[in-house]
Amino acid sequence: MRAVRRAQALLALATGIGQQAAGRAVGLGRQAVSQVRRRYEAAGWQAALAEAPRSGGPPQVDGPQRAALTALACTPAPVGHSRWTLRLLADKAVELCLVDAISHETVRQVLKKTSCSPTASSTGASGR
């Protein structure tokens, strides 16, 4: 869909209207139209329509690891603790070889995406 809008913007620019009018016509901002035009002029239509690489790294934890981590958080807390903490979960996940390494912040992000309450006193993890 984005490639179609970029192509429509190039066609609109070819009619002689300005970048702002072309953007309004196809639903893109002036800056986006300007970038498409620049890429078209520099490297042709294939480069103008192509997706640019996006920033960000690959996911740190895959689906089965997320499931195992969530299941671990739902187990009873270790002896001597009233509930799981994020750091305890991270350490236990490494100890059980669920992951090679994981930070407590990543554990928080994984558990945040679950429907259970991660800070409940009976199950889950505490931010403490």
Short mmCIF file of C-alpha atoms in Angstrom, two decimals:
data_model
loop_
_atom_site.label_atom_id
_atom_site.label_comp_id
_atom_site.label_asym_id
_atom_site.label_seq_id
_atom_site.Cartn_x
_atom_site.Cartn_y
_atom_site.Cartn_z
CA MET A 1 0.00 0.00 0.00
CA ARG A 2 2.84 2.42 0.76
CA ALA A 3 4.47 1.68 -2.58
CA VAL A 4 1.17 2.45 -4.33
CA ARG A 5 0.93 5.83 -2.61
CA ARG A 6 4.52 6.61 -3.50
CA ALA A 7 3.82 5.75 -7.13
CA GLN A 8 0.70 7.92 -7.06
CA ALA A 9 2.75 10.78 -5.63
CA LEU A 10 5.30 10.44 -8.45
CA LEU A 11 2.48 10.47 -11.01
CA ALA A 12 0.96 13.54 -9.38
CA LEU A 13 4.35 15.29 -9.44
CA ALA A 14 4.68 14.41 -13.13
CA THR A 15 1.51 16.41 -13.85
CA GLY A 16 3.31 19.51 -12.62
CA ILE A 17 1.55 20.14 -9.32
CA GLY A 18 3.68 20.96 -6.29
CA GLN A 19 4.83 18.59 -3.56
CA GLN A 20 2.25 19.79 -1.07
CA ALA A 21 -0.64 19.37 -3.54
CA ALA A 22 0.66 15.94 -4.60
CA GLY A 23 0.86 14.89 -0.97
CA ARG A 24 -2.70 16.03 -0.28
CA ALA A 25 -3.92 14.20 -3.39
CA VAL A 26 -2.47 10.84 -2.31
CA GLY A 27 -2.52 11.15 1.47
CA LEU A 28 1.19 11.74 2.12
CA GLY A 29 2.93 14.61 3.82
CA ARG A 30 5.04 17.10 1.91
CA GLN A 31 8.23 15.71 3.44
CA ALA A 32 7.37 12.16 2.35
CA VAL A 33 6.67 13.34 -1.19
CA SER A 34 9.98 15.21 -1.18
CA GLN A 35 11.87 12.08 -0.12
CA VAL A 36 10.17 9.96 -2.78
CA ARG A 37 11.02 12.55 -5.43
CA ARG A 38 14.65 12.73 -4.27
CA ARG A 39 15.03 8.93 -4.34
CA TYR A 40 13.42 8.80 -7.79
CA GLU A 41 15.80 11.43 -9.14
CA ALA A 42 18.83 9.75 -7.59
CA ALA A 43 18.19 6.08 -8.32
CA GLY A 44 15.03 5.59 -10.37
CA TRP A 45 11.50 4.43 -9.72
CA GLN A 46 12.43 1.11 -8.05
CA ALA A 47 14.41 2.92 -5.35
CA ALA A 48 11.63 5.49 -4.90
CA LEU A 49 9.01 2.80 -4.31
CA ALA A 50 11.13 0.44 -2.20
CA GLU A 51 10.93 0.19 1.58
CA ALA A 52 13.92 1.70 3.33
CA PRO A 53 15.58 -0.37 6.08
CA ARG A 54 14.13 0.41 9.48
CA SER A 55 16.05 0.96 12.66
CA GLY A 56 15.90 -1.36 15.62
CA GLY A 57 17.36 -4.70 16.44
CA PRO A 58 15.87 -8.14 16.09
CA PRO A 59 13.57 -9.38 18.88
CA GLN A 60 15.54 -10.52 21.91
CA VAL A 61 13.09 -13.24 22.90
CA ASP A 62 11.11 -15.45 20.51
CA GLY A 63 7.62 -16.92 20.98
CA PRO A 64 8.52 -20.16 22.79
CA GLN A 65 10.87 -18.26 25.11
CA ARG A 66 8.11 -15.74 25.87
CA ALA A 67 5.71 -18.58 26.67
CA ALA A 68 8.24 -20.30 28.93
CA LEU A 69 9.00 -17.04 30.73
CA THR A 70 5.29 -16.35 31.25
CA ALA A 71 4.75 -19.89 32.53
CA LEU A 72 7.69 -19.47 34.91
CA ALA A 73 6.16 -16.25 36.27
CA CYS A 74 2.94 -18.16 37.02
CA THR A 75 4.70 -20.75 39.17
CA PRO A 76 4.99 -20.36 42.94
CA ALA A 77 7.73 -18.00 44.05
CA PRO A 78 11.07 -19.47 45.16
CA VAL A 79 11.57 -20.40 48.78
CA GLY A 80 12.28 -17.34 50.87
CA HIS A 81 10.34 -14.97 48.59
CA SER A 82 6.69 -13.99 48.76
CA ARG A 83 6.53 -13.47 44.97
CA TRP A 84 8.65 -13.38 41.85
CA THR A 85 10.59 -10.21 41.14
CA LEU A 86 11.70 -9.29 37.65
CA ARG A 87 15.33 -9.86 38.60
CA LEU A 88 14.55 -13.27 40.11
CA LEU A 89 12.71 -14.25 36.93
CA ALA A 90 15.59 -13.08 34.75
CA ASP A 91 18.11 -15.06 36.82
CA LYS A 92 15.92 -18.18 36.87
CA ALA A 93 15.32 -18.02 33.09
CA VAL A 94 19.08 -18.03 32.51
CA GLU A 95 19.58 -20.78 35.10
CA LEU A 96 16.95 -22.98 33.40
CA CYS A 97 18.54 -22.24 29.97
CA LEU A 98 15.34 -20.66 28.66
CA VAL A 99 17.52 -17.84 27.32
CA ASP A 100 21.26 -17.22 27.12
CA ALA A 101 20.95 -13.84 28.82
CA ILE A 102 18.05 -11.52 29.67
CA SER A 103 17.64 -8.30 31.61
CA HIS A 104 14.92 -7.62 34.13
CA GLU A 105 13.64 -4.87 31.81
CA THR A 106 13.14 -7.38 28.99
CA VAL A 107 11.30 -9.65 31.42
CA ARG A 108 9.04 -6.70 32.29
CA GLN A 109 8.31 -6.02 28.62
CA VAL A 110 7.51 -9.69 27.96
CA LEU A 111 5.16 -9.94 30.94
CA LYS A 112 3.54 -6.60 30.15
CA LYS A 113 2.18 -8.11 26.94
CA THR A 114 0.37 -10.94 28.75
CA SER A 115 -3.19 -10.84 29.96
CA CYS A 116 -2.32 -11.95 33.50
CA SER A 117 -1.46 -9.47 36.21
CA PRO A 118 2.33 -9.67 36.56
CA THR A 119 2.37 -7.95 39.97
CA ALA A 120 -0.30 -10.03 41.67
CA SER A 121 0.80 -11.36 45.02
CA SER A 122 -0.06 -14.97 44.16
CA THR A 123 1.60 -15.20 40.73
CA GLY A 124 3.64 -13.05 38.42
CA ALA A 125 6.49 -10.70 39.08
CA SER A 126 7.02 -7.66 41.17
CA GLY A 127 9.00 -4.69 39.91
CA ARG A 128 10.85 -4.60 43.24
#
